[in-house]
XYZ file of N, CA and C in Angstrom:
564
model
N 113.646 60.962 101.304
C 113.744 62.178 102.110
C 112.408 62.444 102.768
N 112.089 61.840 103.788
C 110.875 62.182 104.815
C 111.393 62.398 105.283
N 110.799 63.955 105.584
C 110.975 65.249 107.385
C 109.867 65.274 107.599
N 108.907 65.098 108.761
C 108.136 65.301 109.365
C 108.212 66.639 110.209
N 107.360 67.539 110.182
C 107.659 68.791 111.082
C 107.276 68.733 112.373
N 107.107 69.690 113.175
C 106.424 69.806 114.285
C 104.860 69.955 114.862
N 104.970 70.267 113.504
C 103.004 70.840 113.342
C 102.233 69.691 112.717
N 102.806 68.242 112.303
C 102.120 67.496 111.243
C 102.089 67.599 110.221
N 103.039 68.577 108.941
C 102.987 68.501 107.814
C 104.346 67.820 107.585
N 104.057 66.600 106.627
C 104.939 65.948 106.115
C 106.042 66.215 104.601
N 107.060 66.251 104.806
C 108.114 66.495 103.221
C 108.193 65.576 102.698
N 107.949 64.785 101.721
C 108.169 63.613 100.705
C 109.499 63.659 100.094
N 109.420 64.815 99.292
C 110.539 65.211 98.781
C 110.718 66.787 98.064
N 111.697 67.492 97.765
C 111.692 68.405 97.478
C 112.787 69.053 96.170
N 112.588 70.061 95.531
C 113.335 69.993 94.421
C 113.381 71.802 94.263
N 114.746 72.079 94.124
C 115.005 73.392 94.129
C 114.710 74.064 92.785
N 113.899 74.995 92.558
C 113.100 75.783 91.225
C 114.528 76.867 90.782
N 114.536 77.776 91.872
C 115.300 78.678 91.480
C 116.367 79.297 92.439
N 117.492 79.810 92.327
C 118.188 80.392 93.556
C 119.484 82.095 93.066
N 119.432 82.524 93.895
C 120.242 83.343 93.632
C 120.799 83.896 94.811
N 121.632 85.123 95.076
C 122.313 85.172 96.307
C 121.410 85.150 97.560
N 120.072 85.963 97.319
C 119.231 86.879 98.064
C 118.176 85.365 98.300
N 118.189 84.851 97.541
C 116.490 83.445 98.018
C 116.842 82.173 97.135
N 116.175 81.225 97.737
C 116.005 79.927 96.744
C 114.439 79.692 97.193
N 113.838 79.260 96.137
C 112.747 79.061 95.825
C 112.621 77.309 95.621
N 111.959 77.275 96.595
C 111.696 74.919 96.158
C 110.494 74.917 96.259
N 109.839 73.800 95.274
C 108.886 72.829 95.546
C 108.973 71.592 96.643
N 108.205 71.759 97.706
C 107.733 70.013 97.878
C 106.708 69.317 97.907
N 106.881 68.137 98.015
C 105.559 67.603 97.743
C 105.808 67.061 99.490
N 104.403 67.104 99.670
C 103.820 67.186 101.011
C 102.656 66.366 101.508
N 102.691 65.884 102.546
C 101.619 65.480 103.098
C 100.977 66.397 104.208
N 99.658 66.572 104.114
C 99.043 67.825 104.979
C 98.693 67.378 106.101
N 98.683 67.838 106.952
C 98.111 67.240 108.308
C 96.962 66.338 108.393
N 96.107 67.183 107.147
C 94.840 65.968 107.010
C 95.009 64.839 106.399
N 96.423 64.517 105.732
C 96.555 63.331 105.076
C 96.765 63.253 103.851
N 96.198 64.324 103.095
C 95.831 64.167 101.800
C 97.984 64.597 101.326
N 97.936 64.492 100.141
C 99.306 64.770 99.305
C 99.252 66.059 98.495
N 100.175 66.860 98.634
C 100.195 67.856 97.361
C 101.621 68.140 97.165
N 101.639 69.538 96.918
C 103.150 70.603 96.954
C 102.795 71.937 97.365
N 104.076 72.016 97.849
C 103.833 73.694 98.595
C 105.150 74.321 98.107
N 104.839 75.466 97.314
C 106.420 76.256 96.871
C 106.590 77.079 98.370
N 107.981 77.263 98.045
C 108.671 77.951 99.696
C 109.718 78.721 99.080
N 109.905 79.936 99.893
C 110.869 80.719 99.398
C 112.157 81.031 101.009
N 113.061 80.610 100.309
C 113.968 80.599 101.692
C 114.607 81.822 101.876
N 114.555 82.501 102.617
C 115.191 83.413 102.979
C 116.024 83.650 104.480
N 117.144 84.813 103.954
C 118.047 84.677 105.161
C 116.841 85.331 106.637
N 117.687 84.900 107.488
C 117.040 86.093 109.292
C 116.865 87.823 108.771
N 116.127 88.064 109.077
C 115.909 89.783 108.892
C 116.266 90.177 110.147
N 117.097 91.627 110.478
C 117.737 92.462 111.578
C 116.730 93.837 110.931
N 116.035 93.977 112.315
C 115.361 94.930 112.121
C 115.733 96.223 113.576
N 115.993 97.563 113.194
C 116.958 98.269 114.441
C 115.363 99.830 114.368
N 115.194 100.067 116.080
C 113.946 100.599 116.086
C 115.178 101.755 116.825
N 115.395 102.596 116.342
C 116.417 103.050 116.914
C 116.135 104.686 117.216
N 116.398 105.598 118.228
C 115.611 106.628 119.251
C 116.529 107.887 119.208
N 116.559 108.961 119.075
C 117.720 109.884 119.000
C 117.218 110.495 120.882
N 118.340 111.183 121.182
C 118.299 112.265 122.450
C 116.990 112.774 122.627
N 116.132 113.039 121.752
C 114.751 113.960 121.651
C 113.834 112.515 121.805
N 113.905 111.207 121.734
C 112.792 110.647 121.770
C 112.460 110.376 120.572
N 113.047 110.580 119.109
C 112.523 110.567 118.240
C 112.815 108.996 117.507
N 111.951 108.891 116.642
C 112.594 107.354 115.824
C 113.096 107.614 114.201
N 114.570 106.904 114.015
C 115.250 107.240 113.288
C 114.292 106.294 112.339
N 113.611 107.091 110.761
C 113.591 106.089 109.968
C 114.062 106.432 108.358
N 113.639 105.678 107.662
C 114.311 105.942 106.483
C 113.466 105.917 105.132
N 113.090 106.644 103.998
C 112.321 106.559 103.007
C 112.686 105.598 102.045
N 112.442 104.841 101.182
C 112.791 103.820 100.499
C 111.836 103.730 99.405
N 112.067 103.411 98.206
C 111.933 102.609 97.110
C 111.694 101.429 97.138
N 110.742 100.615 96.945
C 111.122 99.150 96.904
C 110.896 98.944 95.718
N 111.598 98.173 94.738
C 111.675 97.662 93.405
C 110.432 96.653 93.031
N 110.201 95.741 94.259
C 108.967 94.544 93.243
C 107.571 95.363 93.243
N 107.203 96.504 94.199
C 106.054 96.483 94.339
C 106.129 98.037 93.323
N 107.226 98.833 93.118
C 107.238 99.984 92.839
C 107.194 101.170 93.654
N 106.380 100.709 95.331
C 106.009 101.756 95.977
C 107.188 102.689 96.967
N 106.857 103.488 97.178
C 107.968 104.518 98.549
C 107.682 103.992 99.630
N 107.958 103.813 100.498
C 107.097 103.295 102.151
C 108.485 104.401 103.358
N 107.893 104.410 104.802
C 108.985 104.924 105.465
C 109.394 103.714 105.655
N 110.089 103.385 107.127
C 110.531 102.093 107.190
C 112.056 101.977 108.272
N 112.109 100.946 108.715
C 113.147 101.119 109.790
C 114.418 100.572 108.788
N 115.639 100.956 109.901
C 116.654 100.137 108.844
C 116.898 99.148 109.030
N 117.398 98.096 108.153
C 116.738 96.557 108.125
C 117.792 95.766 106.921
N 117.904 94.599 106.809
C 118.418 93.814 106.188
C 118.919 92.482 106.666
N 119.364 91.447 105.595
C 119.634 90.152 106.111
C 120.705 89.493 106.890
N 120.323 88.918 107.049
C 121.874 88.574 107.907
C 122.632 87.693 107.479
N 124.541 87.905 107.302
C 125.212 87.552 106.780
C 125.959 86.333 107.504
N 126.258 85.564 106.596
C 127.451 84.701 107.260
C 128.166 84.719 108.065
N 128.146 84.760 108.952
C 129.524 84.595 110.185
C 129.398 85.778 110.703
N 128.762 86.812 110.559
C 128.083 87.760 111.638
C 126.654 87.350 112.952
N 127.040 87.915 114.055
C 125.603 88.022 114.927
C 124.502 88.774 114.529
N 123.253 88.630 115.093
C 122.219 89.612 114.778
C 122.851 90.939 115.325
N 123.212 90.866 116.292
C 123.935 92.132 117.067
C 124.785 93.384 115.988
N 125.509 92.510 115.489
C 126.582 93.244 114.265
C 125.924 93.835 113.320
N 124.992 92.509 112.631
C 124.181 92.751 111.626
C 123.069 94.077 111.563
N 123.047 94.345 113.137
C 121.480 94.959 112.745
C 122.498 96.567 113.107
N 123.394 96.719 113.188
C 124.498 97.463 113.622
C 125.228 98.112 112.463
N 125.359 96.905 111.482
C 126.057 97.708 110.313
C 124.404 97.871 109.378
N 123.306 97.269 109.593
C 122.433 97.735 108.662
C 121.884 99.539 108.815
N 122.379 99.940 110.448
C 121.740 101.137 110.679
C 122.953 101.923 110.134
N 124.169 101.649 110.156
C 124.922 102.487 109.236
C 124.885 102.538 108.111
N 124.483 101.302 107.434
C 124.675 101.600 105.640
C 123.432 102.293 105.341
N 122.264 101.915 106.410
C 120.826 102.721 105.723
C 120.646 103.936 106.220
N 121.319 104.634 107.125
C 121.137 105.696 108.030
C 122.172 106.954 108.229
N 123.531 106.156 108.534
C 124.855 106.883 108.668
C 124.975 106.783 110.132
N 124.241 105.890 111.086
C 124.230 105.938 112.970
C 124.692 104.953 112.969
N 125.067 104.711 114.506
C 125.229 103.868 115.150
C 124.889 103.734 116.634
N 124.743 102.665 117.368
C 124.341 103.004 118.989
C 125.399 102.061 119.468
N 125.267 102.640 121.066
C 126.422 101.799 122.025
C 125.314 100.908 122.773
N 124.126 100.639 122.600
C 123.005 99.573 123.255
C 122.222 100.050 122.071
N 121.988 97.671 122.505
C 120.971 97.359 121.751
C 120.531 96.503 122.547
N 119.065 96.265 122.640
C 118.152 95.633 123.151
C 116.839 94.969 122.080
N 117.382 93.051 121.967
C 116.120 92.763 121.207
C 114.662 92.542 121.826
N 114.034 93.028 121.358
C 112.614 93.268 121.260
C 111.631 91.551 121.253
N 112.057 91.225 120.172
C 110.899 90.013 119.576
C 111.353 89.550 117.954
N 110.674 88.583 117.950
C 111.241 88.305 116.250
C 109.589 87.964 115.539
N 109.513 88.374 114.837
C 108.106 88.036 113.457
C 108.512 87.159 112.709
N 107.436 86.323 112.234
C 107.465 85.491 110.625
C 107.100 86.811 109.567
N 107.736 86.973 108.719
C 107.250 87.764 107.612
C 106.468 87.183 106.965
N 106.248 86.257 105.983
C 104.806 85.625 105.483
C 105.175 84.386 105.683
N 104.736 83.102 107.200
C 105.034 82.111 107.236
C 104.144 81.234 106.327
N 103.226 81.341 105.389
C 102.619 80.549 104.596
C 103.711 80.670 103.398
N 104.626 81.689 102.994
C 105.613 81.311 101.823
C 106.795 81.310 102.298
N 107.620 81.889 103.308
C 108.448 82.623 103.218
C 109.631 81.863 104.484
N 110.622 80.926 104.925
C 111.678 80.670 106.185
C 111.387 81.852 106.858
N 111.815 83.341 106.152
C 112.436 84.179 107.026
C 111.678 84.654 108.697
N 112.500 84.714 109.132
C 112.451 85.277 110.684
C 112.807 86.558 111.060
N 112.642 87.604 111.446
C 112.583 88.878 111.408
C 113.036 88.969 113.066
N 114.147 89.869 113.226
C 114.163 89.783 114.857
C 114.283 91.347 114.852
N 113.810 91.744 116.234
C 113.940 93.442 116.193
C 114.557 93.807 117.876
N 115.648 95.021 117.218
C 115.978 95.551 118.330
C 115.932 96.922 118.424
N 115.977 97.526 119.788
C 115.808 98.873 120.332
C 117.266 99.010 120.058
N 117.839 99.900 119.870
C 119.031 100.893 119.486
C 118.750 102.244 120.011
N 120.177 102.216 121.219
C 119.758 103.539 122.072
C 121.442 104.079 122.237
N 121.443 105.507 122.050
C 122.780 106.375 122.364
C 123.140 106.070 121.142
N 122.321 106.393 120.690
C 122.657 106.519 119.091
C 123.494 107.595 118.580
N 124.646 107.623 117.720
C 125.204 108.547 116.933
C 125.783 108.530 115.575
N 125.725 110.065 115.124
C 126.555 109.534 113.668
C 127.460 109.179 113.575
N 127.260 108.329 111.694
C 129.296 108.131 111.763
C 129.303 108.562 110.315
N 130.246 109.382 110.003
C 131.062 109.641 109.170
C 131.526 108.732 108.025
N 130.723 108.610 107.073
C 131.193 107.192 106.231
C 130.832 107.673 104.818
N 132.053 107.739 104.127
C 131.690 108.358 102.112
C 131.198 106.975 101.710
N 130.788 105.775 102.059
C 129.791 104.932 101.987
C 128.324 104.637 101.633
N 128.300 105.479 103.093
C 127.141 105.229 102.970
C 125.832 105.930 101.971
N 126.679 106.989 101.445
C 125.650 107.701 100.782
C 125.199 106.695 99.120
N 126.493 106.350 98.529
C 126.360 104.939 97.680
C 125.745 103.859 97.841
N 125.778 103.374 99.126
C 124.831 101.938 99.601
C 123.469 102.518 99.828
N 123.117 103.882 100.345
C 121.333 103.923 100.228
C 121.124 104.315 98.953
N 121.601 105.121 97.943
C 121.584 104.939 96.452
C 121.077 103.425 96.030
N 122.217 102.452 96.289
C 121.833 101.325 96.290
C 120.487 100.622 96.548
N 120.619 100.837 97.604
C 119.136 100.298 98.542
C 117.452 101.443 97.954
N 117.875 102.467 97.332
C 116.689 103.067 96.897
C 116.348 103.934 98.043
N 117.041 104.447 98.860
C 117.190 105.304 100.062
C 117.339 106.350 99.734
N 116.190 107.165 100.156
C 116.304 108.808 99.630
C 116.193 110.148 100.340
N 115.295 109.184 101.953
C 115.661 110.144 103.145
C 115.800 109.314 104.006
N 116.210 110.054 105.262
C 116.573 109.936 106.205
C 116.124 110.890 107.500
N 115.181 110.249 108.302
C 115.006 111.538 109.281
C 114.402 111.049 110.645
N 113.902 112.191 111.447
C 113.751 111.665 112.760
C 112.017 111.875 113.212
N 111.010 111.331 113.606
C 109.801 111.567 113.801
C 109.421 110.799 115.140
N 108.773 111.723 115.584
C 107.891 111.374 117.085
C 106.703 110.234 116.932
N 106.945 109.852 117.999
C 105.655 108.606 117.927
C 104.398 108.665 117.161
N 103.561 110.284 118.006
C 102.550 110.770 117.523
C 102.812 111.136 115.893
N 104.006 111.392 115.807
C 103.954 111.632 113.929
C 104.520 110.322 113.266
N 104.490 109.252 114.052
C 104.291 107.953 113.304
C 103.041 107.229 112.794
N 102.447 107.791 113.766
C 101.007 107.335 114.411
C 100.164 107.935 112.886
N 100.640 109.295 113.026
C 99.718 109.917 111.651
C 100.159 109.306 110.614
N 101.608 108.993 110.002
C 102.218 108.466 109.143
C 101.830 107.074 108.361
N 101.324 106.511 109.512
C 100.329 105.112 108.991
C 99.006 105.227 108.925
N 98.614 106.032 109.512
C 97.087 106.644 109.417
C 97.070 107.056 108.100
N 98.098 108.322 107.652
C 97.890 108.493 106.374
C 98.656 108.090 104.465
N 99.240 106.490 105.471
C 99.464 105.037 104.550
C 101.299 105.911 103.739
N 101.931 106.618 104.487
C 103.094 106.781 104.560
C 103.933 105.644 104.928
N 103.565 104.721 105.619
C 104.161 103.401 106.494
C 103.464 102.040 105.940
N 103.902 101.887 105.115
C 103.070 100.760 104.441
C 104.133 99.396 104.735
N 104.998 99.345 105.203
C 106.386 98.373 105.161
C 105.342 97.330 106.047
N 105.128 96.187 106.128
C 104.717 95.168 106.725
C 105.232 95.292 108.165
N 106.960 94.795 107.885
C 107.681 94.142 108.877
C 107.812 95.930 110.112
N 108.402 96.600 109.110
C 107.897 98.240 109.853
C 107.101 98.243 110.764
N 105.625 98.337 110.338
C 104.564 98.160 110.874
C 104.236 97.455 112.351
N 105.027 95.670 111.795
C 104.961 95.041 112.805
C 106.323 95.196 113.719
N 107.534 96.102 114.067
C 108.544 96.471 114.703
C 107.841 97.594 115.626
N 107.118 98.426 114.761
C 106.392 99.114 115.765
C 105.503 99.342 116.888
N 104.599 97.791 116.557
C 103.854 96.889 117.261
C 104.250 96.583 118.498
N 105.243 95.673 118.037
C 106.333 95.276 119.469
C 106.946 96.465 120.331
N 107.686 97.304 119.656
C 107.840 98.657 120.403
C 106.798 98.848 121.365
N 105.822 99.209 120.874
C 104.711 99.884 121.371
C 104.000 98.830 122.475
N 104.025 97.905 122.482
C 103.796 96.410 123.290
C 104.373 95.801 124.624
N 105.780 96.397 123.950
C 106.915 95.361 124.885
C 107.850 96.533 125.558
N 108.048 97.987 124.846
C 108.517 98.369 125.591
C 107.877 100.130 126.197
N 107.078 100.683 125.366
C 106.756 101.891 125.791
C 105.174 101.566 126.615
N 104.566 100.537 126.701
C 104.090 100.131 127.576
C 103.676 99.281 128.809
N 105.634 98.973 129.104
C 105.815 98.008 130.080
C 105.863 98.616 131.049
């Protein structure tokens, strides 16, 4: 099993450590661009749908969260992986309903991020979500239970701006959705 990549790092061979619904985790052993041999663990993960999504007022819908590995609260957009036999389109569509209770009639993608390309496949793609509205779902209040979702609300740029200033916004991929926002479309 030699794959050669695009960049010059070579796969020898590879051997799966661990897997479960959410990641598989492999070793391979590798040849580095400089030649030399080692292993590099990799963690595979699905595409991330990330939705930057705007109410009537201008505001950005986000959501408070729990995250379990690190322990911490962060704000954070609504977000999740993408499923089998769905589009990013759908995906990032039903993630703003199960994390939010909205939905929009336009979406516009933005850009896509590596989340940590030294460990990690995943690809992160982000879209603008506009004409946004609620929906009515005895759902969803169980799935952000689930997800560690505890608010839900609407904040202005400038009170985003403070929000990471004063480390309220600690989400990586967040962070970098806002980036692009702020990049690609409120200063085009």
């Amino acid at each position: 099993m030699k794959k050669k990549s695009d960049n010059n790092w070579e796969t020898t061979s590879t051997r799966e450590v661990y897997k479960n619904t959410w990641i598989r985790v492999r070793e391979d052993k590798i040849i580095h661009p400089s030649g030399k041999t080692g292993i590099y663990g990799v963690v595979e993960m699905p595409v991330g749908v990330y939705a930057i999504a705007f109410n009537e007022e201008d505001k950005l819908l986000m959501i408070k969260q729990s995250h379990y590995p690190t322990g911490l609260n962060s704000w954070g957009l609504p977000a999740g992986a993408l499923k089998p036999g769905s589009t990013l389109q759908e995906q990032v569509l039903e993630e703003l309903k199960e994390e939010s209770g909205y939905s929009a009639k336009k979406l516009l993608e933005i850009g896509t991020m590596q989340a940590q390309p030294g460990i990690t496949t995943q690809i992160d793609h982000y879209f603008v979500a506009s004409d946004i509205f609620k929906i009515e779902s005895p759902e969803t209040m169980d799935l952000q239970l689930q997800e560690g979702i505890t608010e839900v609300d609407f904040f202005s740029l400038e009170e985003i701006d403070s929000m990471v200033s004063r480390g309220q916004i600690t989400h990586g991929q967040t962070l970098s959705g806002l980036y692009l926002y702020k990049s690609r479309i409120k200063h085009a």
